Amino acid sequence: MTKTTAAITAVGSYIPDFVLSNALLETMVDTNDEWITTRTGIKERRLLKDKDKGTSYLAIQAAKDLIEKKQLDPSEIDLVLIATATPDLAVASTAAYVASNIGATNAFSYDLQAACSSFLYGMSTASAYIESGRYKKVLLIGADKMSSIIDYTDRATCIIFGDGAGAVLFEPNTEGYGYQDEYLRTDGVGRDFLRIEAGGSLLPASEETVKNKQHYVYQDGKTVFKFAVSNMADAAAKIMERNKLTHDDVNWLVPHQANKRIIDATANRMDLAPEKVMMNIEHYGNTTSATLPLLLADYEQQLKKGDSLVFAAFGGGFTWGASYLTWAYDPS
Ligand code: UT7
């Protein structure tokens, strides 16, 4: 019997219009373009400024882009997964709202949270459903409105993050293309270094927590950087080793866009030429769950059937890992 693999068969994306440039940040906090560019590689990020729109808005736009490009009947979608660290509401599923909004009337849906690794882990979940034969069309969306949890007076975090969303469709493939392998890890020691302290069950919202700015992202950048550099590179090297891939075999590295220096370190460890490394951090900053699908959307026209892609990410928790996927279609 032919083995069924889980292939990505379509991609969609959305980024909001408002551009928060380094020049504009210079007027908001004590920073400068030179520092931001050399330390992170970021020049600008996009923000969803509408006060009445949450992460679901970004996700819906990305899903609609995919549906239109693929000419997909949304009622055929079996499952909608939303990878996000910024759900619309603390309790009601963002995915349920998005699924109904895009006309995925026969789907069930849920959110998946693993900070910046949410989409990477989501690929594992989506693939497993397809490989098992249980479902035929799984829509995985990575979406985050990071501007909703950033303190724009804190120069340590406000220069890094942006808003955006990307979507991919997973479907069965009998030619062997698609999801091949994964190496995923976590280490709970990480929550001291990258977190939102309040608003969860451990420290519910109160006047005190608002006054103390405990609902914003806190990051000990230096420590996170050290863990990210070694773990993302290790995971990528491991996935190559396990699948007997040399740098010649890998066509693309699809790395989480947290810091250009972390991406360069991972590419160096893999001995990959810069032209094989997908990068858009310069324009979007770190969009958390959206970085990987936004890369796929930006590079879709350069991807060819059979290309070998290594994904790698690192995020809060800590959560991290790498996966190996072969591309299933040629550019249109
Ligand atoms: O996506 C989830 C995972 N997250 C990550 O992977 C992020 C990992 N961390 C990083 O990318 C980097 O640590 C940052 C970009 C956040 C910071 O870069 P860094 O090279 O680690 O800088 P630092 O925090 O060690 O700060 C160096 C100096 C400090 O000044 P002193 O103490 O040396 O005088 C900071 O106060 O730079 C100062 N600084 C800034 N200066 C200008 C910190 N932020 C800024 C700023 N503009 N925005």
CSV table of C-alpha atoms and ligand atoms in Angstrom, one decimal:
chain,number,residue,atom,x,y,z
A,1,MET,CA,0.0,0.0,0.0
A,2,THR,CA,1.3,3.5,-0.9
A,3,LYS,CA,2.2,5.6,2.2
A,4,THR,CA,0.3,8.8,2.6
A,5,THR,CA,2.4,11.9,3.4
A,6,ALA,CA,1.0,15.3,4.4
A,7,ALA,CA,1.9,17.9,1.8
A,8,ILE,CA,1.4,21.7,1.8
A,9,THR,CA,-0.7,22.4,-1.3
A,10,ALA,CA,-1.5,26.1,-0.9
A,11,VAL,CA,-0.2,29.2,0.9
A,12,GLY,CA,-1.8,32.5,1.9
A,13,SER,CA,-0.8,35.6,3.9
A,14,TYR,CA,-1.8,38.9,5.3
A,15,ILE,CA,0.1,41.8,6.7
A,16,PRO,CA,-1.5,45.0,8.0
A,17,ASP,CA,-0.8,48.4,6.2
A,18,PHE,CA,0.7,50.5,9.0
A,19,VAL,CA,4.5,50.6,8.9
A,20,LEU,CA,6.4,51.1,12.2
A,21,SER,CA,9.8,52.0,10.9
A,22,ASN,CA,13.0,52.3,12.9
A,23,ALA,CA,12.9,56.1,12.3
A,24,LEU,CA,9.4,56.2,13.9
A,25,LEU,CA,10.6,54.1,16.9
A,26,GLU,CA,13.4,56.7,17.4
A,27,THR,CA,10.7,59.2,18.2
A,28,MET,CA,9.1,56.9,20.7
A,29,VAL,CA,11.9,55.3,22.8
A,30,ASP,CA,15.6,55.8,23.3
A,31,THR,CA,16.9,53.8,20.4
A,32,ASN,CA,18.4,54.3,16.9
A,33,ASP,CA,18.3,52.7,13.5
A,34,GLU,CA,21.9,51.6,13.7
A,35,TRP,CA,21.5,49.7,17.0
A,36,ILE,CA,18.3,48.0,15.8
A,37,THR,CA,19.7,47.0,12.4
A,38,THR,CA,23.0,45.6,13.6
A,39,ARG,CA,21.5,43.8,16.7
A,40,THR,CA,18.4,42.4,15.0
A,41,GLY,CA,18.3,42.9,11.2
A,42,ILE,CA,14.9,44.6,11.5
A,43,LYS,CA,14.1,47.9,9.6
A,44,GLU,CA,10.3,48.0,9.9
A,45,ARG,CA,7.3,46.0,11.2
A,46,ARG,CA,3.6,46.1,10.3
A,47,LEU,CA,1.0,46.8,12.9
A,48,LEU,CA,-2.8,46.3,13.0
A,49,LYS,CA,-3.9,49.7,14.3
A,50,ASP,CA,-7.7,49.2,14.3
A,51,LYS,CA,-8.7,49.0,18.0
A,52,ASP,CA,-11.7,46.8,17.2
A,53,LYS,CA,-9.7,44.1,15.4
A,54,GLY,CA,-7.9,41.2,17.0
A,55,THR,CA,-5.8,38.3,15.8
A,56,SER,CA,-8.8,36.7,14.1
A,57,TYR,CA,-8.9,39.5,11.6
A,58,LEU,CA,-5.3,38.8,10.5
A,59,ALA,CA,-6.1,35.0,10.4
A,60,ILE,CA,-9.2,35.5,8.3
A,61,GLN,CA,-7.5,37.7,5.7
A,62,ALA,CA,-4.6,35.1,5.4
A,63,ALA,CA,-7.2,32.3,5.0
A,64,LYS,CA,-9.2,34.2,2.4
A,65,ASP,CA,-6.0,34.8,0.4
A,66,LEU,CA,-5.3,31.1,0.4
A,67,ILE,CA,-8.9,30.1,-0.4
A,68,GLU,CA,-9.0,32.6,-3.4
A,69,LYS,CA,-5.6,31.5,-4.8
A,70,LYS,CA,-6.4,27.8,-4.5
A,71,GLN,CA,-10.0,28.2,-5.6
A,72,LEU,CA,-10.9,26.1,-2.6
A,73,ASP,CA,-14.4,25.4,-1.4
A,74,PRO,CA,-14.1,26.2,2.3
A,75,SER,CA,-16.9,23.8,3.2
A,76,GLU,CA,-14.5,21.0,2.3
A,77,ILE,CA,-12.0,22.0,5.0
A,78,ASP,CA,-12.1,19.4,7.8
A,79,LEU,CA,-10.0,21.2,10.5
A,80,VAL,CA,-8.9,24.8,11.1
A,81,LEU,CA,-5.9,25.1,13.5
A,82,ILE,CA,-4.8,28.5,14.6
A,83,ALA,CA,-1.3,28.8,16.0
A,84,THR,CA,-1.2,31.9,18.1
A,85,ALA,CA,0.1,33.5,21.3
A,86,THR,CA,-2.4,36.3,21.1
A,87,PRO,CA,-5.9,34.8,20.8
A,88,ASP,CA,-8.8,37.2,20.5
A,89,LEU,CA,-10.3,36.2,23.8
A,90,ALA,CA,-8.8,34.3,26.8
A,91,VAL,CA,-11.4,31.6,26.7
A,92,ALA,CA,-13.5,31.4,23.4
A,93,SER,CA,-11.5,29.7,20.6
A,94,THR,CA,-10.2,32.1,18.0
A,95,ALA,CA,-10.2,29.2,15.5
A,96,ALA,CA,-13.9,28.6,16.0
A,97,TYR,CA,-14.6,32.3,15.1
A,98,VAL,CA,-12.3,32.2,12.1
A,99,ALA,CA,-13.6,28.9,10.8
A,100,SER,CA,-17.2,30.2,10.8
A,101,ASN,CA,-16.1,33.5,9.2
A,102,ILE,CA,-14.4,31.9,6.2
A,103,GLY,CA,-17.2,29.5,5.6
A,104,ALA,CA,-15.5,26.3,6.9
A,105,THR,CA,-19.0,25.1,7.9
A,106,ASN,CA,-18.0,21.4,8.1
A,107,ALA,CA,-14.8,21.9,10.1
A,108,PHE,CA,-13.9,21.7,13.7
A,109,SER,CA,-11.2,24.0,15.0
A,110,TYR,CA,-9.0,24.9,17.8
A,111,ASP,CA,-6.1,27.1,18.9
A,112,LEU,CA,-2.6,25.9,19.5
A,113,GLN,CA,-0.1,27.8,21.7
A,114,ALA,CA,3.6,27.3,21.9
A,115,ALA,CA,4.8,30.9,21.7
A,116,CYS,CA,7.2,31.4,18.7
A,117,SER,CA,7.1,27.7,18.0
A,118,SER,CA,3.3,27.5,17.6
A,119,PHE,CA,3.4,27.2,13.9
A,120,LEU,CA,6.3,24.6,13.9
A,121,TYR,CA,4.3,22.5,16.3
A,122,GLY,CA,1.1,23.1,14.4
A,123,MET,CA,2.8,21.5,11.3
A,124,SER,CA,3.4,18.4,13.4
A,125,THR,CA,-0.3,18.3,14.5
A,126,ALA,CA,-1.7,19.0,11.0
A,127,SER,CA,0.6,16.4,9.4
A,128,ALA,CA,-0.3,13.7,11.9
A,129,TYR,CA,-4.1,14.1,11.1
A,130,ILE,CA,-3.4,13.8,7.4
A,131,GLU,CA,-0.9,10.9,7.6
A,132,SER,CA,-3.4,8.9,9.8
A,133,GLY,CA,-6.0,9.2,7.1
A,134,ARG,CA,-8.4,10.8,9.6
A,135,TYR,CA,-8.8,14.1,7.7
A,136,LYS,CA,-8.1,15.3,4.1
A,137,LYS,CA,-7.9,19.1,4.4
A,138,VAL,CA,-6.3,20.8,7.4
A,139,LEU,CA,-6.0,24.6,7.3
A,140,LEU,CA,-3.1,25.7,9.6
A,141,ILE,CA,-2.9,29.4,10.2
A,142,GLY,CA,-0.1,31.2,12.1
A,143,ALA,CA,-1.4,34.6,13.3
A,144,ASP,CA,-0.4,37.1,16.0
A,145,LYS,CA,-1.3,40.6,16.9
A,146,MET,CA,1.8,41.2,18.9
A,147,SER,CA,1.1,44.9,19.2
A,148,SER,CA,-1.7,44.0,21.6
A,149,ILE,CA,0.8,42.7,24.2
A,150,ILE,CA,3.8,45.0,23.6
A,151,ASP,CA,4.7,48.0,25.8
A,152,TYR,CA,5.7,50.8,23.4
A,153,THR,CA,7.7,52.5,26.1
A,154,ASP,CA,10.0,49.4,26.5
A,155,ARG,CA,12.8,49.6,24.0
A,156,ALA,CA,13.9,46.0,24.9
A,157,THR,CA,10.8,44.6,23.3
A,158,CYS,CA,9.0,47.2,21.2
A,159,ILE,CA,11.7,47.2,18.5
A,160,ILE,CA,11.3,43.5,17.8
A,161,PHE,CA,7.7,42.5,17.3
A,162,GLY,CA,5.2,43.0,14.5
A,163,ASP,CA,1.7,41.8,13.5
A,164,GLY,CA,0.8,39.4,10.6
A,165,ALA,CA,-0.6,36.1,9.5
A,166,GLY,CA,0.1,33.2,7.2
A,167,ALA,CA,-1.9,30.1,6.2
A,168,VAL,CA,-1.1,26.8,4.7
A,169,LEU,CA,-3.3,23.9,3.5
A,170,PHE,CA,-2.2,20.3,4.3
A,171,GLU,CA,-3.5,17.5,2.1
A,172,PRO,CA,-2.7,13.9,1.5
A,173,ASN,CA,0.1,13.1,-1.0
A,174,THR,CA,0.9,9.7,-2.5
A,175,GLU,CA,4.1,10.7,-4.3
A,176,GLY,CA,6.0,10.9,-1.1
A,177,TYR,CA,6.2,14.8,-0.9
A,178,GLY,CA,5.4,16.7,2.2
A,179,TYR,CA,6.2,16.3,5.9
A,180,GLN,CA,9.1,13.9,6.4
A,181,ASP,CA,10.5,14.3,9.9
A,182,GLU,CA,10.6,16.5,13.0
A,183,TYR,CA,12.7,17.1,16.1
A,184,LEU,CA,10.7,19.1,18.7
A,185,ARG,CA,11.7,19.9,22.2
A,186,THR,CA,10.7,22.0,25.3
A,187,ASP,CA,12.4,23.2,28.5
A,188,GLY,CA,10.2,24.8,31.2
A,189,VAL,CA,13.2,26.6,32.7
A,190,GLY,CA,12.5,29.2,29.9
A,191,ARG,CA,9.4,30.8,31.4
A,192,ASP,CA,11.5,33.0,33.7
A,193,PHE,CA,13.1,34.7,30.7
A,194,LEU,CA,10.3,35.2,28.2
A,195,ARG,CA,6.7,35.6,29.4
A,196,ILE,CA,3.6,37.7,30.2
A,197,GLU,CA,3.4,37.5,33.9
A,198,ALA,CA,-0.2,38.3,34.6
A,199,GLY,CA,-3.6,37.6,33.2
A,200,GLY,CA,-3.3,33.8,33.4
A,201,SER,CA,-4.4,31.4,36.3
A,202,LEU,CA,-1.2,32.0,38.2
A,203,LEU,CA,-1.6,35.8,38.5
A,204,PRO,CA,-5.1,36.9,37.4
A,205,ALA,CA,-5.6,40.5,36.2
A,206,SER,CA,-6.0,43.1,38.9
A,207,GLU,CA,-5.5,46.8,39.3
A,208,GLU,CA,-2.1,46.0,40.7
A,209,THR,CA,-1.0,43.9,37.6
A,210,VAL,CA,-2.1,46.6,35.2
A,211,LYS,CA,-0.3,49.3,37.2
A,212,ASN,CA,2.9,47.2,37.2
A,213,LYS,CA,2.7,46.6,33.5
A,214,GLN,CA,2.5,42.8,34.0
A,215,HIS,CA,0.3,42.2,30.9
A,216,TYR,CA,3.0,43.1,28.5
A,217,VAL,CA,5.8,40.8,27.1
A,218,TYR,CA,8.8,40.6,29.3
A,219,GLN,CA,12.0,39.3,27.8
A,220,ASP,CA,15.5,38.8,29.1
A,221,GLY,CA,16.9,39.1,25.6
A,222,LYS,CA,20.5,38.1,26.3
A,223,THR,CA,19.5,34.8,28.0
A,224,VAL,CA,16.9,34.0,25.4
A,225,PHE,CA,19.4,34.8,22.7
A,226,LYS,CA,21.9,32.3,24.1
A,227,PHE,CA,19.4,29.5,24.3
A,228,ALA,CA,17.9,30.3,20.9
A,229,VAL,CA,21.3,30.4,19.1
A,230,SER,CA,22.4,27.0,20.3
A,231,ASN,CA,19.1,25.1,20.3
A,232,MET,CA,17.8,26.3,16.9
A,233,ALA,CA,21.1,25.4,15.3
A,234,ASP,CA,21.3,22.1,17.2
A,235,ALA,CA,17.8,21.1,16.1
A,236,ALA,CA,18.5,22.0,12.5
A,237,ALA,CA,21.7,20.0,12.5
A,238,LYS,CA,20.0,17.1,14.1
A,239,ILE,CA,17.2,17.0,11.5
A,240,MET,CA,19.9,17.0,8.7
A,241,GLU,CA,21.9,14.3,10.3
A,242,ARG,CA,18.9,12.1,10.9
A,243,ASN,CA,17.8,12.4,7.3
A,244,LYS,CA,21.3,12.1,5.9
A,245,LEU,CA,21.0,15.6,4.3
A,246,THR,CA,24.1,17.5,3.3
A,247,HIS,CA,24.1,21.2,2.7
A,248,ASP,CA,23.8,20.4,-1.0
A,249,ASP,CA,20.6,18.5,-0.4
A,250,VAL,CA,18.8,21.3,1.5
A,251,ASN,CA,17.3,23.8,-0.9
A,252,TRP,CA,15.8,26.2,1.8
A,253,LEU,CA,16.1,26.9,5.5
A,254,VAL,CA,12.8,28.4,6.7
A,255,PRO,CA,13.9,29.9,10.1
A,256,HIS,CA,11.8,31.7,12.7
A,257,GLN,CA,12.4,35.4,12.3
A,258,ALA,CA,13.5,36.5,15.8
A,259,ASN,CA,16.9,37.9,15.1
A,260,LYS,CA,19.1,37.9,12.0
A,261,ARG,CA,22.1,36.9,14.1
A,262,ILE,CA,20.2,33.7,15.3
A,263,ILE,CA,19.2,32.9,11.7
A,264,ASP,CA,22.8,33.4,10.5
A,265,ALA,CA,24.2,31.1,13.3
A,266,THR,CA,21.7,28.4,12.3
A,267,ALA,CA,22.6,28.7,8.6
A,268,ASN,CA,26.3,28.6,9.4
A,269,ARG,CA,25.9,25.4,11.5
A,270,MET,CA,24.1,23.9,8.5
A,271,ASP,CA,26.8,25.2,6.2
A,272,LEU,CA,24.2,26.8,4.0
A,273,ALA,CA,24.8,29.5,1.5
A,274,PRO,CA,22.9,32.8,2.3
A,275,GLU,CA,20.8,32.5,-0.9
A,276,LYS,CA,19.2,29.3,0.5
A,277,VAL,CA,18.0,31.1,3.7
A,278,MET,CA,14.5,32.6,3.6
A,279,MET,CA,14.5,36.0,5.3
A,280,ASN,CA,12.0,38.8,5.7
A,281,ILE,CA,12.7,40.0,9.2
A,282,GLU,CA,13.9,43.3,7.7
A,283,HIS,CA,10.3,44.2,6.8
A,284,TYR,CA,8.1,42.4,9.3
A,285,GLY,CA,10.2,42.0,12.5
A,286,ASN,CA,9.2,39.0,14.7
A,287,THR,CA,5.5,38.1,14.0
A,288,THR,CA,5.7,35.1,16.4
A,289,SER,CA,3.4,32.4,15.0
A,290,ALA,CA,3.3,34.0,11.6
A,291,THR,CA,7.0,34.1,10.7
A,292,LEU,CA,7.2,30.6,9.0
A,293,PRO,CA,4.0,30.8,6.8
A,294,LEU,CA,4.8,34.4,5.9
A,295,LEU,CA,8.2,33.2,4.6
A,296,LEU,CA,6.5,30.5,2.5
A,297,ALA,CA,4.1,33.1,1.1
A,298,ASP,CA,6.9,35.5,0.2
A,299,TYR,CA,9.1,32.8,-1.4
A,300,GLU,CA,6.3,30.6,-2.9
A,301,GLN,CA,7.1,31.6,-6.5
A,302,GLN,CA,10.7,30.4,-6.0
A,303,LEU,CA,9.8,27.0,-4.6
A,304,LYS,CA,9.8,24.0,-6.9
A,305,LYS,CA,8.3,20.5,-6.6
A,306,GLY,CA,10.7,18.3,-4.7
A,307,ASP,CA,12.6,21.1,-3.0
A,308,SER,CA,13.9,20.1,0.5
A,309,LEU,CA,12.9,22.6,3.2
A,310,VAL,CA,14.2,22.6,6.8
A,311,PHE,CA,12.1,24.6,9.2
A,312,ALA,CA,13.5,25.8,12.6
A,313,ALA,CA,12.1,27.8,15.4
A,314,PHE,CA,12.7,28.8,19.0
A,315,GLY,CA,10.3,30.5,21.4
A,316,GLY,CA,9.0,31.1,24.9
A,317,GLY,CA,8.5,28.2,27.2
A,318,PHE,CA,11.2,27.4,26.1
A,319,THR,CA,9.9,25.6,23.0
A,320,TRP,CA,12.0,24.8,19.9
A,321,GLY,CA,12.7,22.4,17.1
A,322,ALA,CA,13.2,21.7,13.5
A,323,SER,CA,11.3,19.8,10.8
A,324,TYR,CA,12.0,18.5,7.3
A,325,LEU,CA,9.4,18.8,4.5
A,326,THR,CA,9.6,18.4,0.7
A,327,TRP,CA,7.7,20.9,-1.4
A,328,ALA,CA,4.8,19.4,-3.4
A,329,TYR,CA,4.1,21.8,-6.3
A,330,ASP,CA,5.7,24.1,-8.8
A,331,PRO,CA,5.1,27.9,-9.0
A,332,SER,CA,2.0,29.0,-10.9
B,1,UT7,O1,11.1,34.9,19.2
B,1,UT7,C1,11.2,34.4,20.5
B,1,UT7,C2,12.6,34.2,20.9
B,1,UT7,N1,13.2,35.5,21.1
B,1,UT7,C3,14.5,35.7,20.7
B,1,UT7,O2,15.1,34.8,20.1
B,1,UT7,C4,15.2,37.0,21.0
B,1,UT7,C5,16.5,36.8,21.5
B,1,UT7,N2,17.2,38.0,21.9
B,1,UT7,C6,17.6,39.0,21.0
B,1,UT7,O3,17.3,38.9,19.9
B,1,UT7,C7,18.6,40.0,21.6
B,1,UT7,O4,19.0,39.7,22.9
B,1,UT7,C8,17.9,41.5,21.6
B,1,UT7,C9,17.8,42.0,20.2
B,1,UT7,C10,16.6,41.4,22.3
B,1,UT7,C11,18.9,42.4,22.3
B,1,UT7,O5,20.2,42.4,21.8
B,1,UT7,P1,21.5,42.2,22.7
B,1,UT7,O6,22.6,42.2,21.8
B,1,UT7,O7,21.3,40.9,23.4
B,1,UT7,O8,21.4,43.4,23.6
B,1,UT7,P2,21.4,43.5,25.2
B,1,UT7,O9,20.0,43.2,25.7
B,1,UT7,O10,22.5,42.8,25.7
B,1,UT7,O11,21.7,45.1,25.4
B,1,UT7,C12,23.0,45.7,25.0
B,1,UT7,C13,22.9,47.1,25.3
B,1,UT7,C14,22.4,47.5,26.7
B,1,UT7,O12,23.1,48.6,27.1
B,1,UT7,P3,24.3,48.5,28.2
B,1,UT7,O13,23.8,47.8,29.4
B,1,UT7,O14,25.3,47.7,27.4
B,1,UT7,O15,24.7,49.9,28.4
B,1,UT7,C15,20.9,47.8,26.5
B,1,UT7,O16,20.4,48.6,27.5
B,1,UT7,O17,22.0,47.8,24.4
B,1,UT7,C16,21.0,48.5,25.2
B,1,UT7,N3,19.7,48.4,24.5
B,1,UT7,C17,19.3,49.2,23.5
B,1,UT7,N4,20.0,50.3,22.9
B,1,UT7,C18,19.3,50.9,21.9
B,1,UT7,C19,18.7,47.5,24.6
B,1,UT7,N5,17.7,47.7,23.8
B,1,UT7,C20,18.1,48.8,23.1
B,1,UT7,C21,17.5,49.5,22.0
B,1,UT7,N6,18.1,50.6,21.5
B,1,UT7,N7,16.2,49.2,21.5
